[in-house]
Short mmCIF file of C-alpha atoms in Angstrom, two decimals:
data_model
loop_
_atom_site.label_atom_id
_atom_site.label_comp_id
_atom_site.label_asym_id
_atom_site.label_seq_id
_atom_site.Cartn_x
_atom_site.Cartn_y
_atom_site.Cartn_z
CA MET A 1 117.71 106.86 111.11
CA ARG A 2 119.85 106.83 114.33
CA GLY A 3 119.06 104.18 116.95
CA ASP A 4 117.85 106.83 119.43
CA SER A 5 115.43 108.51 116.96
CA PHE A 6 112.36 106.73 118.11
CA VAL A 7 112.98 107.61 121.67
CA THR A 8 113.49 111.26 120.60
CA LEU A 9 110.33 111.23 118.56
CA SER A 10 108.47 109.84 121.71
CA GLU A 11 109.68 112.68 123.68
CA VAL A 12 108.79 115.37 121.24
CA ALA A 13 105.30 113.96 120.79
CA HIS A 14 104.79 113.72 124.51
CA ARG A 15 105.74 117.40 124.93
CA CYS A 16 103.65 118.63 122.14
CA LEU A 17 100.57 116.89 123.66
CA ALA A 18 101.04 118.33 127.11
CA ALA A 19 97.80 119.71 128.69
CA ASP A 20 99.65 122.94 129.61
CA PRO A 21 100.65 125.02 126.61
CA ALA A 22 103.52 126.48 128.55
CA ARG A 23 105.23 123.04 128.46
CA ARG A 24 104.84 122.58 124.69
CA PRO A 25 107.82 123.38 122.36
CA ASP A 26 107.20 126.11 119.79
CA ALA A 27 106.86 125.03 116.06
CA GLY A 28 110.48 126.11 115.32
CA GLU A 29 111.83 123.87 118.13
CA VAL A 30 109.82 120.90 116.86
CA LEU A 31 110.93 121.51 113.35
CA ARG A 32 114.64 121.70 114.49
CA GLN A 33 114.26 118.52 116.40
CA PHE A 34 112.78 116.64 113.33
CA ARG A 35 115.70 118.03 111.14
CA SER A 36 118.19 116.74 113.70
CA LEU A 37 116.93 113.25 113.56
CA THR A 38 117.71 112.97 110.01
CA SER A 39 121.04 114.75 109.80
CA GLY A 40 123.91 112.51 109.06
CA SER A 41 121.67 109.37 108.56
CA GLY A 42 121.22 109.54 104.87
CA PHE A 43 117.54 110.00 105.39
CA THR A 44 115.78 113.04 104.08
CA LEU A 45 112.16 114.12 104.28
CA PRO A 46 110.19 114.13 100.97
CA LYS A 47 110.20 117.54 99.45
CA PRO A 48 106.45 118.15 99.78
CA VAL A 49 106.62 117.28 103.37
CA ALA A 50 109.66 119.48 104.10
CA ALA A 51 107.91 122.40 102.34
CA ALA A 52 104.80 121.86 104.40
CA LEU A 53 106.79 121.93 107.55
CA ASP A 54 108.53 125.14 106.53
CA GLU A 55 105.28 126.80 105.57
CA GLN A 56 103.56 125.81 108.83
CA ALA A 57 106.49 126.93 110.96
CA ALA A 58 106.43 130.25 109.11
CA ARG A 59 102.69 130.62 109.73
CA ALA A 60 103.28 130.00 113.44
CA PHE A 61 105.98 132.48 113.70
CA ALA A 62 103.79 135.04 111.86
CA HIS A 63 100.99 134.56 114.38
CA PRO A 64 102.65 134.16 117.80
CA GLY A 65 100.21 133.03 120.53
CA PRO A 66 100.26 132.92 124.27
CA GLY A 67 102.45 129.77 124.15
CA SER A 68 105.34 131.62 122.52
CA SER A 69 108.63 132.08 124.40
CA ALA A 70 108.48 135.93 124.32
CA GLY A 71 105.24 135.99 126.24
CA ARG A 72 105.65 132.73 128.26
CA SER A 73 104.74 133.06 131.98
CA GLU A 74 105.85 130.99 134.84
CA GLN A 75 102.18 130.37 135.83
CA PRO A 76 100.32 127.56 134.11
CA THR A 77 98.12 128.62 131.21
CA PRO A 78 94.91 127.05 130.06
CA ALA A 79 94.78 124.79 127.02
CA CYS A 80 93.80 126.37 123.72
CA PRO A 81 90.10 127.37 123.96
CA PRO A 82 87.47 126.18 121.47
CA ARG A 83 88.00 127.80 118.14
CA THR A 84 86.26 128.49 114.88
CA VAL A 85 87.69 127.70 111.44
CA GLY A 86 90.07 130.48 110.57
CA PRO A 87 93.70 131.48 111.37
CA ARG A 88 95.24 128.71 113.40
CA SER A 89 96.63 129.52 116.79
CA ARG A 90 100.05 128.44 117.84
CA CYS A 91 98.73 125.32 119.58
CA SER A 92 97.14 124.11 116.35
CA SER A 93 100.37 124.80 114.33
CA ARG A 94 102.27 122.41 116.61
CA ARG A 95 99.72 119.81 116.14
CA LEU A 96 99.85 120.12 112.36
CA VAL A 97 103.77 119.98 112.33
CA LEU A 98 103.22 116.54 114.01
CA THR A 99 100.63 115.74 111.44
CA ALA A 100 103.11 115.90 108.61
CA ALA A 101 106.28 115.08 110.30
CA LEU A 102 105.68 112.02 112.48
CA PRO A 103 104.43 109.69 109.65
CA ALA A 104 107.05 110.87 107.23
CA ALA A 105 109.95 110.69 109.68
CA ALA A 106 109.28 107.42 111.40
CA GLY A 107 105.98 105.92 110.30
CA LEU A 108 103.60 105.31 113.14
CA ALA A 109 106.31 105.19 115.82
CA VAL A 110 104.73 104.26 119.22
CA GLY A 111 106.01 106.53 121.98
CA ALA A 112 106.16 106.13 125.66
CA GLY A 113 103.38 108.55 126.47
CA GLY A 114 100.38 110.28 125.03
CA ALA A 115 98.81 109.49 121.61
CA LEU A 116 100.25 109.91 118.06
CA GLY A 117 99.53 109.06 114.57
CA TRP A 118 97.51 112.21 114.07
CA ARG A 119 96.88 112.53 110.31
CA SER A 120 94.86 114.77 108.03
CA ALA A 121 91.85 112.93 106.88
CA ARG A 122 90.69 115.37 104.10
CA ASP A 123 92.03 118.59 102.84
CA GLN A 124 88.90 120.63 102.98
CA GLU A 125 87.24 122.95 105.35
CA ARG A 126 84.43 121.68 107.52
CA PRO A 127 82.28 124.62 108.65
CA ASP A 128 81.10 122.74 111.78
CA VAL A 129 84.63 121.83 113.14
CA ASP A 130 84.89 124.47 115.88
CA ARG A 131 87.40 123.06 118.36
CA ILE A 132 90.33 121.50 116.57
CA PRO A 133 91.99 122.00 113.21
CA ARG A 134 90.41 120.01 110.41
CA GLY A 135 91.51 116.37 110.13
CA VAL A 136 93.40 116.47 113.42
CA ALA A 137 92.17 114.04 116.12
CA PRO A 138 91.64 115.61 119.55
CA ALA A 139 94.07 115.05 122.52
CA PRO A 140 92.95 112.48 125.01
CA LEU A 141 91.16 113.90 128.00
CA TRP A 142 92.72 111.23 130.11
CA ARG A 143 94.50 107.80 130.01
CA ARG A 144 94.36 104.90 132.42
CA GLU A 145 96.16 101.53 132.40
CA SER A 146 93.69 98.89 131.66
CA SER A 147 93.69 95.22 130.42
CA VAL A 148 90.21 95.59 129.04
CA ILE A 149 89.86 94.20 125.41
CA GLU A 150 86.36 93.37 124.75
CA PRO A 151 83.34 95.94 125.07
CA SER A 152 81.57 93.40 127.24
CA SER A 153 84.10 94.17 130.05
CA LEU A 154 83.38 97.83 130.14
CA VAL A 155 80.15 99.84 130.65
CA VAL A 156 79.19 103.49 130.96
CA VAL A 157 76.42 104.12 133.49
CA ASN A 158 74.32 107.32 133.99
CA ASP A 159 76.27 109.06 131.26
CA SER A 160 78.99 109.85 133.90
CA THR A 161 80.72 106.80 135.18
CA VAL A 162 82.86 104.20 133.26
CA ILE A 163 83.15 100.84 135.10
CA SER A 164 85.81 98.55 133.77
CA GLY A 165 86.39 94.75 134.47
CA ALA A 166 89.58 92.83 134.56
CA GLY A 167 88.52 90.80 131.51
CA ALA A 168 88.09 87.04 131.03
CA GLY A 169 89.38 84.75 133.57
CA ALA A 170 90.31 87.59 136.05
CA GLU A 171 88.83 89.38 139.04
CA GLY A 172 88.65 93.09 139.68
CA LEU A 173 86.47 96.13 139.08
CA VAL A 174 87.17 99.82 138.94
CA ALA A 175 84.99 102.83 138.33
CA PHE A 176 86.16 106.28 136.89
CA ASP A 177 84.62 109.56 136.16
CA VAL A 178 84.15 109.30 132.47
CA ARG A 179 85.15 113.01 131.77
CA THR A 180 88.05 113.34 134.29
CA GLY A 181 89.38 109.89 134.64
CA ARG A 182 89.28 110.26 138.44
CA LYS A 183 88.94 106.93 140.28
CA LEU A 184 85.71 106.63 142.14
CA TRP A 185 86.08 103.22 143.59
CA GLU A 186 87.69 99.82 143.11
CA ARG A 187 87.53 96.30 144.35
CA GLU A 188 89.58 93.15 143.54
CA ASP A 189 87.20 90.36 144.64
CA ILE A 190 84.58 90.28 141.94
CA ALA A 191 84.45 88.22 138.72
CA SER A 192 84.08 90.72 135.80
CA SER A 193 84.40 89.10 132.49
CA ARG A 194 80.93 90.43 131.57
CA LEU A 195 79.16 93.62 132.74
CA LEU A 196 75.59 94.73 132.38
CA ASP A 197 73.94 97.87 133.44
CA MET A 198 70.79 96.77 135.11
CA GLY A 199 69.40 100.33 135.74
CA GLU A 200 68.40 101.90 138.95
CA GLY A 201 72.09 102.16 140.07
CA TRP A 202 72.85 98.40 139.78
CA LEU A 203 75.55 96.64 137.74
CA LEU A 204 75.48 92.90 137.12
CA THR A 205 78.96 91.27 136.80
CA SER A 206 79.55 87.68 135.71
CA THR A 207 82.33 85.29 134.82
CA ASP A 208 81.87 82.85 132.03
CA ASP A 209 84.15 80.10 133.49
CA ASP A 210 82.31 79.12 136.67
CA GLY A 211 78.77 80.54 136.43
CA ARG A 212 79.06 83.01 139.38
CA PHE A 213 77.39 86.40 138.99
CA SER A 214 76.99 89.48 141.49
CA LEU A 215 74.81 92.65 141.86
CA VAL A 216 76.98 95.63 142.57
CA SER A 217 76.14 99.23 143.30
CA THR A 218 77.37 101.52 140.52
CA ARG A 219 77.83 104.34 142.93
CA THR A 220 79.75 102.70 145.69
CA GLY A 221 80.90 99.23 144.38
CA VAL A 222 79.21 97.64 147.39
CA VAL A 223 77.94 94.18 146.57
CA LYS A 224 74.28 93.41 147.26
CA TRP A 225 74.49 89.73 146.70
CA HIS A 226 76.43 86.85 145.06
CA GLU A 227 74.57 84.26 143.01
CA ARG A 228 76.21 80.69 142.94
CA ARG A 229 73.08 78.67 141.99
CA TYR A 230 74.37 78.14 138.49
CA THR A 231 77.95 76.86 139.08
CA GLY A 232 76.99 73.25 138.46
CA ASN A 233 77.94 72.26 142.02
CA ASP A 234 76.06 70.07 144.36
CA ASN A 235 73.39 72.78 144.87
CA GLY A 236 72.16 72.60 141.33
CA ASN A 237 72.66 70.85 138.02
CA LEU A 238 73.01 73.83 135.67
CA SER A 239 76.23 75.65 134.99
CA MET A 240 75.94 79.05 133.20
CA ALA A 241 77.55 79.06 129.81
CA MET A 242 76.90 82.62 128.55
CA VAL A 243 75.13 85.82 129.61
CA LEU A 244 73.12 86.89 126.66
CA GLY A 245 71.66 90.23 127.87
CA SER A 246 68.95 91.73 130.08
CA ARG A 247 65.52 93.51 129.75
CA ASN A 248 63.58 95.25 132.35
CA GLY A 249 65.51 93.83 135.26
CA VAL A 250 65.44 90.22 133.81
CA LEU A 251 68.73 88.51 133.03
CA PHE A 252 68.88 85.96 130.17
CA PHE A 253 71.67 83.38 129.72
CA THR A 254 72.41 79.95 128.59
CA ALA A 255 73.31 77.09 130.94
CA ALA A 256 74.50 73.55 130.65
CA ASP A 257 73.42 70.43 132.40
CA ARG A 258 76.77 68.60 132.79
CA ARG A 259 75.63 65.60 134.83
CA VAL A 260 76.35 63.20 131.90
CA VAL A 261 79.98 63.76 130.81
CA GLY A 262 80.24 64.32 127.04
CA GLU A 263 76.48 64.69 126.64
CA GLU A 264 75.85 68.32 127.78
CA LYS A 265 72.28 69.62 127.25
CA PHE A 266 71.78 73.37 127.08
CA SER A 267 68.89 75.52 128.21
CA ALA A 268 67.88 79.03 127.95
CA VAL A 269 67.17 80.74 131.43
CA ALA A 270 65.36 83.85 132.52
CA TYR A 271 66.25 85.14 136.08
CA ARG A 272 64.71 88.11 137.67
CA ILE A 273 67.30 90.31 139.53
CA ARG A 274 64.76 92.07 142.03
CA ASP A 275 63.95 88.86 143.96
CA ARG A 276 66.62 86.37 142.57
CA LYS A 277 63.89 84.23 141.03
CA GLU A 278 64.26 81.97 138.00
CA LEU A 279 61.28 82.74 135.74
CA TRP A 280 61.73 79.95 133.23
CA ARG A 281 64.18 77.65 131.58
CA THR A 282 63.73 76.14 128.04
CA PRO A 283 65.80 73.26 126.69
CA VAL A 284 67.29 74.17 123.18
CA PRO A 285 68.56 72.07 120.36
CA ASP A 286 72.33 71.22 120.06
CA GLY A 287 74.25 74.14 118.47
CA PHE A 288 71.65 76.77 119.65
CA GLY A 289 72.87 77.28 123.25
CA ASP A 290 76.50 76.14 123.59
CA TYR A 291 78.00 79.63 123.30
CA PHE A 292 81.19 80.44 125.01
CA VAL A 293 82.16 83.64 123.14
CA LEU A 294 79.76 86.16 122.10
CA PRO A 295 80.37 87.41 118.54
CA GLY A 296 81.17 91.03 117.64
CA GLY A 297 78.64 93.49 116.58
CA GLY A 298 76.63 92.40 113.62
CA ALA A 299 78.23 88.81 113.47
CA ALA A 300 75.70 85.86 113.63
CA GLY A 301 74.75 85.13 117.16
CA PRO A 302 72.13 85.26 120.05
CA ALA A 303 70.20 88.52 120.43
CA LEU A 304 67.36 90.11 122.44
CA SER A 305 65.03 91.45 119.65
CA GLY A 306 61.54 92.79 120.28
CA SER A 307 59.70 90.43 122.43
CA SER A 308 61.86 87.43 121.49
CA LEU A 309 65.08 85.84 122.65
CA LEU A 310 66.87 84.73 119.38
CA LEU A 311 69.32 81.87 119.46
CA ALA A 312 71.51 81.31 116.44
CA ASN A 313 72.91 77.88 115.44
CA THR A 314 76.44 79.15 115.97
CA GLY A 315 77.25 77.12 119.03
CA MET A 316 80.18 74.78 119.51
CA LYS A 317 78.09 71.64 118.57
CA TRP A 318 77.22 73.05 115.09
CA SER A 319 79.47 73.27 112.19
CA SER A 320 80.58 76.78 111.18
CA LYS A 321 79.60 75.89 107.67
CA GLY A 322 76.09 75.92 106.34
CA ASP A 323 73.22 78.31 106.39
CA LEU A 324 72.29 80.52 109.40
CA ALA A 325 69.22 79.53 111.41
CA TYR A 326 67.46 81.24 114.38
CA LEU A 327 65.16 79.79 117.10
CA ALA A 328 62.84 82.37 118.72
CA LEU A 329 61.75 82.16 122.27
CA ASP A 330 59.16 84.38 124.01
CA LEU A 331 60.92 86.65 126.58
CA ARG A 332 58.10 86.35 129.01
CA SER A 333 57.45 82.61 129.07
CA GLY A 334 60.24 80.98 127.33
CA ARG A 335 57.79 79.45 124.96
CA ARG A 336 59.12 78.41 121.54
CA LYS A 337 57.75 80.77 118.83
CA TRP A 338 59.46 79.76 115.59
CA ARG A 339 62.52 78.44 113.93
CA ARG A 340 63.77 79.49 110.52
CA THR A 341 66.79 78.61 108.30
CA TYR A 342 68.00 81.35 105.92
CA GLU A 343 69.19 79.93 102.65
CA GLY A 344 72.41 81.46 101.35
CA VAL A 345 73.18 83.34 104.64
CA GLY A 346 76.45 82.23 106.15
CA LYS A 347 77.09 82.21 109.87
CA GLY A 348 80.83 82.59 110.01
CA ALA A 349 82.65 85.29 111.94
CA GLY A 350 82.66 87.65 108.92
CA TRP A 351 79.09 87.45 107.90
CA LEU A 352 76.53 90.12 108.70
CA ALA A 353 73.47 88.93 110.51
CA LEU A 354 71.80 91.64 112.64
CA PRO A 355 68.41 91.17 114.15
CA MET A 356 66.60 94.66 114.32
CA GLY A 357 63.22 94.28 116.11
CA GLU A 358 60.53 91.70 115.48
CA ASP A 359 60.16 92.31 111.77
CA LEU A 360 63.70 92.75 110.41
CA LEU A 361 66.80 90.71 110.08
CA VAL A 362 69.65 92.39 108.13
CA VAL A 363 72.00 89.94 106.36
CA ALA A 364 74.59 90.10 103.67
CA GLY A 365 75.78 87.79 100.99
CA GLY A 366 76.04 87.60 97.17
CA GLY A 367 77.06 91.18 96.56
CA SER A 368 74.12 92.66 98.44
CA VAL A 369 72.65 93.49 101.87
CA ARG A 370 69.08 92.39 102.46
CA GLY A 371 66.31 93.00 105.03
CA LEU A 372 64.42 89.92 105.78
CA ASN A 373 61.24 89.05 107.84
CA PRO A 374 62.71 86.93 110.52
CA PRO A 375 59.94 84.36 111.07
CA ASP A 376 59.50 83.30 107.40
CA GLY A 377 62.72 84.67 105.75
CA ARG A 378 60.69 86.77 103.25
CA GLU A 379 62.81 89.49 101.61
CA ARG A 380 61.69 92.99 102.43
CA TRP A 381 64.47 94.93 100.72
CA ARG A 382 67.79 94.52 98.82
CA LEU A 383 70.70 96.88 98.41
CA PRO A 384 73.64 95.99 96.04
CA VAL A 385 77.09 96.63 97.47
CA SER A 386 80.40 96.67 95.61
CA ASP A 387 81.98 93.75 97.49
CA ALA A 388 81.13 91.35 100.43
CA ALA A 389 79.80 93.10 103.49
CA CYS A 390 81.52 92.22 106.62
CA SER A 391 80.05 91.94 110.13
CA GLY A 392 81.40 95.25 111.67
CA SER A 393 78.25 97.46 112.02
CA ALA A 394 76.48 100.06 114.10
CA VAL A 395 72.97 101.10 114.40
CA GLY A 396 71.57 104.60 115.45
CA ARG A 397 68.28 106.43 114.84
CA GLY A 398 67.08 103.93 112.41
CA THR A 399 70.25 104.08 110.26
CA LEU A 400 72.42 101.01 109.79
CA TYR A 401 76.16 101.56 109.17
CA ILE A 402 78.17 98.73 107.54
CA GLY A 403 81.38 98.14 105.88
CA ASN A 404 82.65 95.84 103.19
CA ALA A 405 85.81 94.14 101.83
CA ASP A 406 87.07 97.09 99.93
CA SER A 407 86.79 99.38 103.02
CA THR A 408 83.65 101.23 101.83
CA ILE A 409 81.07 102.44 104.47
CA TYR A 410 77.46 102.43 103.73
CA ALA A 411 74.72 104.42 105.68
CA VAL A 412 71.43 102.66 105.03
CA ASP A 413 67.77 103.42 106.08
CA ALA A 414 67.15 100.06 107.91
CA GLY A 415 63.41 100.14 107.48
CA ARG A 416 63.49 100.65 103.64
CA GLY A 417 67.00 99.66 102.60
CA LYS A 418 67.48 103.10 101.02
CA GLN A 419 71.11 104.25 100.84
CA HIS A 420 71.73 107.65 102.54
CA TRP A 421 75.40 107.78 101.56
CA HIS A 422 78.57 105.81 100.96
CA TRP A 423 82.29 106.69 101.56
CA LYS A 424 85.08 104.92 99.67
CA GLN A 425 88.70 105.09 100.28
CA SER A 426 90.92 106.14 97.40
CA ALA A 427 92.91 103.32 95.67
CA GLY A 428 96.15 104.41 97.33
CA GLU A 429 94.55 104.22 100.90
CA LYS A 430 92.80 100.76 100.62
CA LYS A 431 93.52 98.62 103.55
CA PRO A 432 93.56 94.79 103.63
CA PHE A 433 90.19 93.17 104.40
CA VAL A 434 89.42 92.87 108.01
CA VAL A 435 86.32 92.69 110.01
CA SER A 436 86.17 96.16 111.38
CA ARG A 437 84.47 97.30 114.52
CA MET A 438 82.10 100.28 114.33
CA THR A 439 80.78 102.44 117.15
CA LEU A 440 78.60 105.58 117.34
CA SER A 441 79.14 108.54 119.61
CA ALA A 442 76.38 109.11 122.26
CA SER A 443 74.87 111.88 120.09
CA GLY A 444 74.93 109.71 117.00
CA ARG A 445 76.82 112.47 115.12
CA THR A 446 80.06 110.60 114.76
CA LEU A 447 80.73 107.08 113.47
CA PHE A 448 84.02 105.37 114.53
CA ARG A 449 85.56 102.58 112.67
CA SER A 450 88.79 100.60 113.84
CA SER A 451 91.05 98.46 111.76
CA PRO A 452 94.59 97.01 112.30
CA LEU A 453 96.22 100.24 111.24
CA GLU A 454 94.12 103.09 112.80
CA THR A 455 90.78 104.39 114.08
CA GLU A 456 88.77 106.73 111.87
CA ALA A 457 86.00 109.13 112.75
CA PHE A 458 83.32 110.26 110.19
CA HIS A 459 80.28 112.61 110.22
CA THR A 460 77.10 110.55 110.13
CA ARG A 461 75.16 113.03 108.30
CA ASP A 462 77.17 112.69 105.04
CA GLY A 463 80.11 110.31 105.65
CA ALA A 464 82.74 112.86 105.40
CA PRO A 465 85.93 111.86 107.34
CA ARG A 466 86.73 113.82 110.55
CA TRP A 467 90.06 112.38 111.55
CA ARG A 468 92.33 109.41 111.88
CA LEU A 469 94.50 108.16 114.66
CA ALA A 470 96.65 105.54 116.10
CA MET A 471 97.02 105.36 119.86
CA ALA A 472 100.34 104.90 121.68
CA HIS A 473 100.85 102.48 124.66
CA SER A 474 99.98 99.60 122.34
CA THR A 475 102.51 96.86 122.49
CA VAL A 476 100.59 94.38 120.34
CA ALA A 477 100.87 94.99 116.62
CA GLY A 478 97.69 95.63 114.73
CA ARG A 479 95.82 97.19 117.66
CA PRO A 480 96.11 100.87 117.36
CA GLY A 481 92.87 101.60 119.51
CA VAL A 482 89.39 100.40 119.35
CA PRO A 483 86.39 102.70 120.45
CA VAL A 484 84.21 100.65 122.76
CA ALA A 485 81.77 102.83 124.40
CA SER A 486 80.53 106.48 124.47
CA ALA A 487 79.03 109.11 126.73
CA THR A 488 77.87 112.64 125.97
CA GLY A 489 80.88 114.39 124.57
CA VAL A 490 83.29 111.55 125.14
CA VAL A 491 84.32 108.30 123.44
CA LEU A 492 86.34 105.55 125.23
CA VAL A 493 89.11 103.85 123.24
CA THR A 494 91.10 100.71 124.43
CA THR A 495 94.45 99.41 123.46
CA ASP A 496 95.99 96.30 124.69
CA ASP A 497 97.08 97.99 127.95
CA SER A 498 95.35 101.33 128.26
CA LEU A 499 91.96 103.02 128.19
CA TYR A 500 91.70 106.61 126.70
CA ALA A 501 88.91 109.15 126.78
CA LEU A 502 88.65 111.48 123.61
CA PRO A 503 86.30 114.42 123.30
CA VAL A 504 83.88 114.05 120.51
CA ASP A 505 81.13 116.00 118.82
#
């Protein structure tokens, strides 16, 4: 292809995804543009792709819509309205031209604006798809530049506001309307590597490098107070190591006593936000408190589960090899409840270990997923899987969604271990093994899975694919977009430099 082909592809993609249909090229123009990219280059589209483009263009010309040049007005026109499955409008035809032509002509070329990489997920009608053509990912509602990488640096509050931090080692906080992307407030003087919604209109922000944390209004961004008691300075001997979570207005974190160099001792701490009072601190064994990076969803690590704070032996002072162990502390008192090692359960980054309440720990290994009783390790149920299950997981309405090394997804009744469904890629679509991230939409009707190649959406009722996509504005290879949070009707997707909002459900 010619040297300027990717630039031209970017321009075409950007125009086709314009919010105003009047600014979008018609199907014929898009087709001519793609043909021109390959003329004289020695490259030709595969015959099935070329035939599909011709058929779609003919269909679009046979059913001219309000975006056609014959009826185009100088006034802006609304985007295509919600539709039912049936004859496609002109807007959908342009999207489908992109569906076939972009991957064929240039692979997943990353453009200068918008999102691309829309691909058909399954060639069958879905009776409940009423807003976009089947298999086609929805156009983003908005996009904002953002350096957010991890979900811990982003939170949705009151189902209406998304607050984003600057990430590890940086300061800054900004709030947007989750459905319009309109900026609500911003400040640049708050550490924000970890964000927690404390309820009642308050957000806790913390930094993992110096132990500071602050309480901020989610509505205005006004700071109520800063806490510097756990910075390890002259005013105290503990330095916060890692925020673990919160429950009913109480913050739980690990902290280190660094008075003796090279002999740090760690404690778990409970701190009540309302009156800034430390409720308890409990020393913990080596390897059970020296966390500096929280694991991804489903990977072995600390958790608030039922009435217990569970601390895993995955700290820096404990070898990554060996069996997983948990130490349980009472949330109210900090009293030690039990400690258990689970034979044959690994604790590396790719192992699934998911506490689900007082009486269930879901683990994987040896070609099966098992439900264990946490205090004594007794097996409650076992589900055979075709390959090693990885740590990427999601939980909603009593159903556990997990993936394995051959890219199969399982939906499992967490209480009984009964499989609801599984979805497996065809042999030609298999991806290399990675620890995928999974996220559910706010309604629980859509499951998202991300991989180094793309993000996929599935119906949770039966595992049927909804769509696939790769987001543009990603300059780091292998990061096409990761769904990190959801509000009603919206899912938030991050790349290395952008935050997108996509309509869902």
